[in-house]
């Protein structure tokens, strides 16, 4: 009887030890899970924060680059306008931005395909232009868009590795664009757009108005 009781007590003790060990193991596993989970979450938060900082830095650099491009193009346009004051714009404008039957001016095909000036070796490509009421443009307006065409072509090509388009647009739907990689080759503006095309209500026209952006 004593032997049986001793065996029963030993079994109970062994069972208690097993339960205690199992409990400790489960507690340790749960603790380890919590620790690793918190560590993983902190790592993911740190990674996300690092990505956000890098992405912000990249976006800021992109916008700073665009700001510098805009400032440089503006300065170049002002210089060209001054230099073009004595230029007879009629013949050049009619060759590069001819008047169409609907009264608009559109860029000549070679300005997109690539045009070489044999006199000075100047090369222009990737340019599309649409000028509403082009037949009514006065000498100053013709001079402005001849200058803008050169500025857009040169600055667009210079920034082509980071900016896939560069353009000059006025609220009266006159625009010159550099976009040599466009699959549509700017055909809509160069050929198909109706004479009634109006971009005066588009954001690209509104955001640059002095009343909306005095600077």
PDB file of C-alpha atoms in Angstrom:
ATOM      1  CA  UNK A   1       0.000   0.000   0.000  1.00  0.00           C
ATOM      2  CA  UNK A   2       2.854   2.347   0.843  1.00  0.00           C
ATOM      3  CA  UNK A   3       4.597   1.412  -2.382  1.00  0.00           C
ATOM      4  CA  UNK A   4       1.450   2.210  -4.378  1.00  0.00           C
ATOM      5  CA  UNK A   5       1.035   5.547  -2.625  1.00  0.00           C
ATOM      6  CA  UNK A   6       4.673   6.470  -3.285  1.00  0.00           C
ATOM      7  CA  UNK A   7       4.250   5.619  -6.956  1.00  0.00           C
ATOM      8  CA  UNK A   8       1.082   7.718  -7.167  1.00  0.00           C
ATOM      9  CA  UNK A   9       2.798  10.681  -5.546  1.00  0.00           C
ATOM     10  CA  UNK A  10       5.725  10.333  -7.932  1.00  0.00           C
ATOM     11  CA  UNK A  11       3.408  10.264 -10.903  1.00  0.00           C
ATOM     12  CA  UNK A  12       1.595  13.330  -9.636  1.00  0.00           C
ATOM     13  CA  UNK A  13       4.896  15.093  -9.076  1.00  0.00           C
ATOM     14  CA  UNK A  14       6.098  14.117 -12.535  1.00  0.00           C
ATOM     15  CA  UNK A  15       2.831  15.299 -14.054  1.00  0.00           C
ATOM     16  CA  UNK A  16       3.147  18.602 -12.182  1.00  0.00           C
ATOM     17  CA  UNK A  17       6.713  19.016 -13.401  1.00  0.00           C
ATOM     18  CA  UNK A  18       5.615  18.336 -16.994  1.00  0.00           C
ATOM     19  CA  UNK A  19       2.810  20.857 -16.702  1.00  0.00           C
ATOM     20  CA  UNK A  20       5.160  23.419 -15.180  1.00  0.00           C
ATOM     21  CA  UNK A  21       7.738  22.848 -17.894  1.00  0.00           C
ATOM     22  CA  UNK A  22       5.091  23.100 -20.592  1.00  0.00           C
ATOM     23  CA  UNK A  23       3.757  26.290 -19.010  1.00  0.00           C
ATOM     24  CA  UNK A  24       7.230  27.789 -18.837  1.00  0.00           C
ATOM     25  CA  UNK A  25       7.868  26.792 -22.453  1.00  0.00           C
ATOM     26  CA  UNK A  26       4.609  28.321 -23.617  1.00  0.00           C
ATOM     27  CA  UNK A  27       5.253  31.476 -21.604  1.00  0.00           C
ATOM     28  CA  UNK A  28       8.752  31.722 -23.020  1.00  0.00           C
ATOM     29  CA  UNK A  29       7.468  31.186 -26.573  1.00  0.00           C
ATOM     30  CA  UNK A  30       4.785  33.820 -26.092  1.00  0.00           C
ATOM     31  CA  UNK A  31       7.333  36.235 -24.659  1.00  0.00           C
ATOM     32  CA  UNK A  32       9.726  35.571 -27.516  1.00  0.00           C
ATOM     33  CA  UNK A  33       6.921  36.077 -30.033  1.00  0.00           C
ATOM     34  CA  UNK A  34       6.015  39.425 -28.472  1.00  0.00           C
ATOM     35  CA  UNK A  35       9.653  40.524 -28.432  1.00  0.00           C
ATOM     36  CA  UNK A  36      10.292  39.485 -32.043  1.00  0.00           C
ATOM     37  CA  UNK A  37       6.956  40.965 -33.171  1.00  0.00           C
ATOM     38  CA  UNK A  38       7.750  44.324 -31.534  1.00  0.00           C
ATOM     39  CA  UNK A  39      11.237  44.242 -32.978  1.00  0.00           C
ATOM     40  CA  UNK A  40       9.853  43.441 -36.427  1.00  0.00           C
ATOM     41  CA  UNK A  41       7.286  46.217 -36.176  1.00  0.00           C
ATOM     42  CA  UNK A  42       9.942  48.710 -35.100  1.00  0.00           C
ATOM     43  CA  UNK A  43      12.124  47.601 -38.010  1.00  0.00           C
ATOM     44  CA  UNK A  44       9.236  48.015 -40.458  1.00  0.00           C
ATOM     45  CA  UNK A  45       8.468  51.467 -39.033  1.00  0.00           C
ATOM     46  CA  UNK A  46      12.133  52.440 -39.340  1.00  0.00           C
ATOM     47  CA  UNK A  47      12.233  51.127 -42.911  1.00  0.00           C
ATOM     48  CA  UNK A  48       9.050  53.015 -43.781  1.00  0.00           C
ATOM     49  CA  UNK A  49      10.392  56.195 -42.211  1.00  0.00           C
ATOM     50  CA  UNK A  50      13.635  55.843 -44.143  1.00  0.00           C
ATOM     51  CA  UNK A  51      11.724  55.261 -47.391  1.00  0.00           C
ATOM     52  CA  UNK A  52       9.507  58.287 -46.713  1.00  0.00           C
ATOM     53  CA  UNK A  53      12.555  60.486 -46.061  1.00  0.00           C
ATOM     54  CA  UNK A  54      14.312  59.279 -49.189  1.00  0.00           C
ATOM     55  CA  UNK A  55      11.170  59.660 -51.282  1.00  0.00           C
ATOM     56  CA  UNK A  56      10.654  63.179 -49.929  1.00  0.00           C
ATOM     57  CA  UNK A  57      14.270  64.048 -50.699  1.00  0.00           C
ATOM     58  CA  UNK A  58      13.895  62.683 -54.233  1.00  0.00           C
ATOM     59  CA  UNK A  59      10.657  64.598 -54.851  1.00  0.00           C
ATOM     60  CA  UNK A  60      12.159  67.793 -53.460  1.00  0.00           C
ATOM     61  CA  UNK A  61      15.164  67.390 -55.741  1.00  0.00           C
ATOM     62  CA  UNK A  62      12.861  66.868 -58.721  1.00  0.00           C
ATOM     63  CA  UNK A  63      10.834  69.989 -57.972  1.00  0.00           C
ATOM     64  CA  UNK A  64      13.988  71.994 -57.328  1.00  0.00           C
ATOM     65  CA  UNK A  65      15.289  70.845 -60.700  1.00  0.00           C
ATOM     66  CA  UNK A  66      12.038  71.932 -62.369  1.00  0.00           C
ATOM     67  CA  UNK A  67      12.183  75.280 -60.564  1.00  0.00           C
ATOM     68  CA  UNK A  68      15.711  75.852 -61.831  1.00  0.00           C
ATOM     69  CA  UNK A  69      14.712  74.800 -65.349  1.00  0.00           C
ATOM     70  CA  UNK A  70      11.796  77.239 -65.283  1.00  0.00           C
ATOM     71  CA  UNK A  71      13.960  80.082 -63.980  1.00  0.00           C
ATOM     72  CA  UNK A  72      16.643  79.424 -66.587  1.00  0.00           C
ATOM     73  CA  UNK A  73      14.124  79.195 -69.415  1.00  0.00           C
ATOM     74  CA  UNK A  74      12.461  82.444 -68.324  1.00  0.00           C
ATOM     75  CA  UNK A  75      15.786  84.265 -68.308  1.00  0.00           C
ATOM     76  CA  UNK A  76      16.675  82.799 -71.706  1.00  0.00           C
ATOM     77  CA  UNK A  77      13.294  83.811 -73.155  1.00  0.00           C
ATOM     78  CA  UNK A  78      13.721  87.387 -71.961  1.00  0.00           C
ATOM     79  CA  UNK A  79      17.183  87.565 -73.530  1.00  0.00           C
ATOM     80  CA  UNK A  80      15.944  86.152 -76.832  1.00  0.00           C
ATOM     81  CA  UNK A  81      13.001  88.533 -76.971  1.00  0.00           C
ATOM     82  CA  UNK A  82      15.402  91.428 -76.624  1.00  0.00           C
ATOM     83  CA  UNK A  83      17.704  89.990 -79.309  1.00  0.00           C
ATOM     84  CA  UNK A  84      14.783  89.335 -81.681  1.00  0.00           C
ATOM     85  CA  UNK A  85      13.491  92.919 -81.657  1.00  0.00           C
ATOM     86  CA  UNK A  86      15.092  93.733 -85.000  1.00  0.00           C
ATOM     87  CA  UNK A  87      14.276  90.347 -86.515  1.00  0.00           C
ATOM     88  CA  UNK A  88      11.858  90.203 -89.433  1.00  0.00           C
ATOM     89  CA  UNK A  89       9.556  87.502 -88.145  1.00  0.00           C
ATOM     90  CA  UNK A  90       7.165  87.118 -91.086  1.00  0.00           C
ATOM     91  CA  UNK A  91       9.168  84.751 -93.278  1.00  0.00           C
ATOM     92  CA  UNK A  92      10.547  82.655 -90.417  1.00  0.00           C
ATOM     93  CA  UNK A  93       7.171  82.294 -88.709  1.00  0.00           C
ATOM     94  CA  UNK A  94       5.435  81.316 -91.936  1.00  0.00           C
ATOM     95  CA  UNK A  95       8.067  78.628 -92.547  1.00  0.00           C
ATOM     96  CA  UNK A  96       8.232  77.121 -89.052  1.00  0.00           C
ATOM     97  CA  UNK A  97       4.709  77.893 -87.816  1.00  0.00           C
ATOM     98  CA  UNK A  98       2.622  78.111 -90.995  1.00  0.00           C
ATOM     99  CA  UNK A  99      -1.002  79.286 -91.002  1.00  0.00           C
ATOM    100  CA  UNK A 100      -3.519  76.511 -91.675  1.00  0.00           C
ATOM    101  CA  UNK A 101      -6.873  76.728 -93.422  1.00  0.00           C
ATOM    102  CA  UNK A 102      -8.708  76.968 -90.093  1.00  0.00           C
ATOM    103  CA  UNK A 103      -6.739  80.090 -89.099  1.00  0.00           C
ATOM    104  CA  UNK A 104      -4.466  78.358 -86.576  1.00  0.00           C
ATOM    105  CA  UNK A 105      -0.714  78.069 -86.828  1.00  0.00           C
ATOM    106  CA  UNK A 106       0.792  74.612 -86.390  1.00  0.00           C
ATOM    107  CA  UNK A 107       4.444  73.601 -86.212  1.00  0.00           C
ATOM    108  CA  UNK A 108       6.056  72.329 -89.392  1.00  0.00           C
ATOM    109  CA  UNK A 109       6.540  68.516 -89.401  1.00  0.00           C
ATOM    110  CA  UNK A 110      10.332  68.763 -89.455  1.00  0.00           C
ATOM    111  CA  UNK A 111      10.341  70.488 -86.060  1.00  0.00           C
ATOM    112  CA  UNK A 112       9.227  67.218 -84.491  1.00  0.00           C
ATOM    113  CA  UNK A 113      11.100  64.872 -86.814  1.00  0.00           C
ATOM    114  CA  UNK A 114      14.307  66.918 -86.633  1.00  0.00           C
ATOM    115  CA  UNK A 115      15.373  70.057 -88.452  1.00  0.00           C
ATOM    116  CA  UNK A 116      18.934  71.254 -89.099  1.00  0.00           C
ATOM    117  CA  UNK A 117      19.722  74.899 -89.760  1.00  0.00           C
ATOM    118  CA  UNK A 118      22.454  74.678 -92.401  1.00  0.00           C
ATOM    119  CA  UNK A 119      23.676  78.191 -91.629  1.00  0.00           C
ATOM    120  CA  UNK A 120      24.732  77.546 -88.037  1.00  0.00           C
ATOM    121  CA  UNK A 121      24.189  73.808 -87.507  1.00  0.00           C
ATOM    122  CA  UNK A 122      21.395  74.367 -84.997  1.00  0.00           C
ATOM    123  CA  UNK A 123      19.250  71.225 -84.607  1.00  0.00           C
ATOM    124  CA  UNK A 124      15.660  71.169 -83.326  1.00  0.00           C
ATOM    125  CA  UNK A 125      13.566  68.055 -82.675  1.00  0.00           C
ATOM    126  CA  UNK A 126      10.582  66.880 -80.649  1.00  0.00           C
ATOM    127  CA  UNK A 127       8.659  70.153 -81.048  1.00  0.00           C
ATOM    128  CA  UNK A 128       4.904  70.477 -81.555  1.00  0.00           C
ATOM    129  CA  UNK A 129       3.020  73.772 -81.607  1.00  0.00           C
ATOM    130  CA  UNK A 130      -0.594  74.890 -81.710  1.00  0.00           C
ATOM    131  CA  UNK A 131      -1.376  78.610 -81.922  1.00  0.00           C
ATOM    132  CA  UNK A 132      -5.022  79.630 -81.930  1.00  0.00           C
ATOM    133  CA  UNK A 133      -5.970  82.582 -84.153  1.00  0.00           C
ATOM    134  CA  UNK A 134      -2.502  82.322 -85.625  1.00  0.00           C
ATOM    135  CA  UNK A 135      -3.354  84.316 -88.712  1.00  0.00           C
ATOM    136  CA  UNK A 136      -4.061  87.306 -86.483  1.00  0.00           C
ATOM    137  CA  UNK A 137      -0.755  87.337 -84.628  1.00  0.00           C
ATOM    138  CA  UNK A 138       1.086  90.651 -84.675  1.00  0.00           C
ATOM    139  CA  UNK A 139       4.865  91.083 -84.917  1.00  0.00           C
ATOM    140  CA  UNK A 140       5.408  90.997 -81.147  1.00  0.00           C
ATOM    141  CA  UNK A 141       3.388  87.799 -80.799  1.00  0.00           C
ATOM    142  CA  UNK A 142       5.246  86.150 -83.653  1.00  0.00           C
ATOM    143  CA  UNK A 143       8.535  87.160 -82.081  1.00  0.00           C
ATOM    144  CA  UNK A 144       7.427  85.747 -78.717  1.00  0.00           C
ATOM    145  CA  UNK A 145       6.623  82.317 -80.105  1.00  0.00           C
ATOM    146  CA  UNK A 146       9.699  82.085 -82.276  1.00  0.00           C
ATOM    147  CA  UNK A 147      11.757  82.803 -79.165  1.00  0.00           C
ATOM    148  CA  UNK A 148       9.663  80.410 -77.065  1.00  0.00           C
ATOM    149  CA  UNK A 149      10.107  77.648 -79.630  1.00  0.00           C
ATOM    150  CA  UNK A 150      13.893  77.898 -79.393  1.00  0.00           C
ATOM    151  CA  UNK A 151      13.843  78.078 -75.598  1.00  0.00           C
ATOM    152  CA  UNK A 152      11.512  75.092 -75.253  1.00  0.00           C
ATOM    153  CA  UNK A 153      13.592  73.050 -77.700  1.00  0.00           C
ATOM    154  CA  UNK A 154      16.913  73.799 -76.042  1.00  0.00           C
ATOM    155  CA  UNK A 155      15.855  73.581 -72.407  1.00  0.00           C
ATOM    156  CA  UNK A 156      13.652  70.570 -73.094  1.00  0.00           C
ATOM    157  CA  UNK A 157      16.536  68.701 -74.725  1.00  0.00           C
ATOM    158  CA  UNK A 158      18.919  69.685 -71.921  1.00  0.00           C
ATOM    159  CA  UNK A 159      16.545  68.331 -69.244  1.00  0.00           C
ATOM    160  CA  UNK A 160      15.361  65.333 -71.263  1.00  0.00           C
ATOM    161  CA  UNK A 161      17.011  62.789 -68.974  1.00  0.00           C
ATOM    162  CA  UNK A 162      14.818  63.863 -66.038  1.00  0.00           C
ATOM    163  CA  UNK A 163      11.829  65.621 -67.651  1.00  0.00           C
ATOM    164  CA  UNK A 164      10.006  63.952 -70.537  1.00  0.00           C
ATOM    165  CA  UNK A 165       8.238  67.153 -71.610  1.00  0.00           C
ATOM    166  CA  UNK A 166       8.746  70.901 -71.492  1.00  0.00           C
ATOM    167  CA  UNK A 167       6.306  73.490 -72.767  1.00  0.00           C
ATOM    168  CA  UNK A 168       5.305  77.130 -73.067  1.00  0.00           C
ATOM    169  CA  UNK A 169       1.588  77.921 -72.986  1.00  0.00           C
ATOM    170  CA  UNK A 170      -0.534  81.046 -72.785  1.00  0.00           C
ATOM    171  CA  UNK A 171      -4.161  81.340 -71.620  1.00  0.00           C
ATOM    172  CA  UNK A 172      -5.316  82.143 -75.156  1.00  0.00           C
ATOM    173  CA  UNK A 173      -4.466  78.566 -76.231  1.00  0.00           C
ATOM    174  CA  UNK A 174      -1.144  79.126 -77.855  1.00  0.00           C
ATOM    175  CA  UNK A 175       1.434  76.531 -76.937  1.00  0.00           C
ATOM    176  CA  UNK A 176       4.797  75.111 -77.911  1.00  0.00           C
ATOM    177  CA  UNK A 177       5.752  71.685 -76.530  1.00  0.00           C
ATOM    178  CA  UNK A 178       8.878  69.539 -76.411  1.00  0.00           C
ATOM    179  CA  UNK A 179       7.910  65.866 -76.046  1.00  0.00           C
ATOM    180  CA  UNK A 180       9.969  63.687 -78.411  1.00  0.00           C
ATOM    181  CA  UNK A 181       9.036  60.436 -76.651  1.00  0.00           C
ATOM    182  CA  UNK A 182       5.275  60.791 -76.991  1.00  0.00           C
ATOM    183  CA  UNK A 183       3.868  57.824 -78.886  1.00  0.00           C
ATOM    184  CA  UNK A 184       1.279  60.075 -80.508  1.00  0.00           C
ATOM    185  CA  UNK A 185       4.097  62.344 -81.755  1.00  0.00           C
ATOM    186  CA  UNK A 186       1.951  65.339 -80.710  1.00  0.00           C
ATOM    187  CA  UNK A 187      -0.146  64.770 -83.829  1.00  0.00           C
ATOM    188  CA  UNK A 188      -3.282  66.048 -82.113  1.00  0.00           C
ATOM    189  CA  UNK A 189      -1.813  69.501 -81.619  1.00  0.00           C
ATOM    190  CA  UNK A 190       0.203  69.529 -84.824  1.00  0.00           C
ATOM    191  CA  UNK A 191      -2.669  68.400 -87.071  1.00  0.00           C
ATOM    192  CA  UNK A 192      -5.945  67.212 -85.564  1.00  0.00           C
ATOM    193  CA  UNK A 193      -7.011  69.637 -82.828  1.00  0.00           C
ATOM    194  CA  UNK A 194      -9.945  71.843 -83.890  1.00  0.00           C
ATOM    195  CA  UNK A 195      -9.607  75.582 -84.208  1.00  0.00           C
ATOM    196  CA  UNK A 196     -11.976  75.852 -81.225  1.00  0.00           C
ATOM    197  CA  UNK A 197      -9.538  74.157 -78.844  1.00  0.00           C
ATOM    198  CA  UNK A 198      -9.507  76.084 -75.559  1.00  0.00           C
ATOM    199  CA  UNK A 199      -7.103  75.441 -72.660  1.00  0.00           C
ATOM    200  CA  UNK A 200      -7.813  78.672 -70.786  1.00  0.00           C
ATOM    201  CA  UNK A 201      -9.702  76.726 -68.096  1.00  0.00           C
ATOM    202  CA  UNK A 202      -7.014  74.041 -67.720  1.00  0.00           C
ATOM    203  CA  UNK A 203      -4.802  73.981 -64.647  1.00  0.00           C
ATOM    204  CA  UNK A 204      -1.633  74.428 -66.690  1.00  0.00           C
ATOM    205  CA  UNK A 205      -2.978  77.808 -67.842  1.00  0.00           C
ATOM    206  CA  UNK A 206      -4.528  78.919 -64.560  1.00  0.00           C
ATOM    207  CA  UNK A 207      -1.658  78.208 -62.180  1.00  0.00           C
ATOM    208  CA  UNK A 208       0.696  80.639 -63.891  1.00  0.00           C
ATOM    209  CA  UNK A 209      -1.624  83.626 -64.107  1.00  0.00           C
ATOM    210  CA  UNK A 210      -0.268  86.598 -62.096  1.00  0.00           C
ATOM    211  CA  UNK A 211      -3.467  86.784 -60.051  1.00  0.00           C
ATOM    212  CA  UNK A 212      -3.025  83.156 -58.990  1.00  0.00           C
ATOM    213  CA  UNK A 213       0.768  83.198 -58.627  1.00  0.00           C
ATOM    214  CA  UNK A 214       2.167  86.734 -58.226  1.00  0.00           C
ATOM    215  CA  UNK A 215       5.729  85.381 -58.205  1.00  0.00           C
TER     216      UNK A 215
END
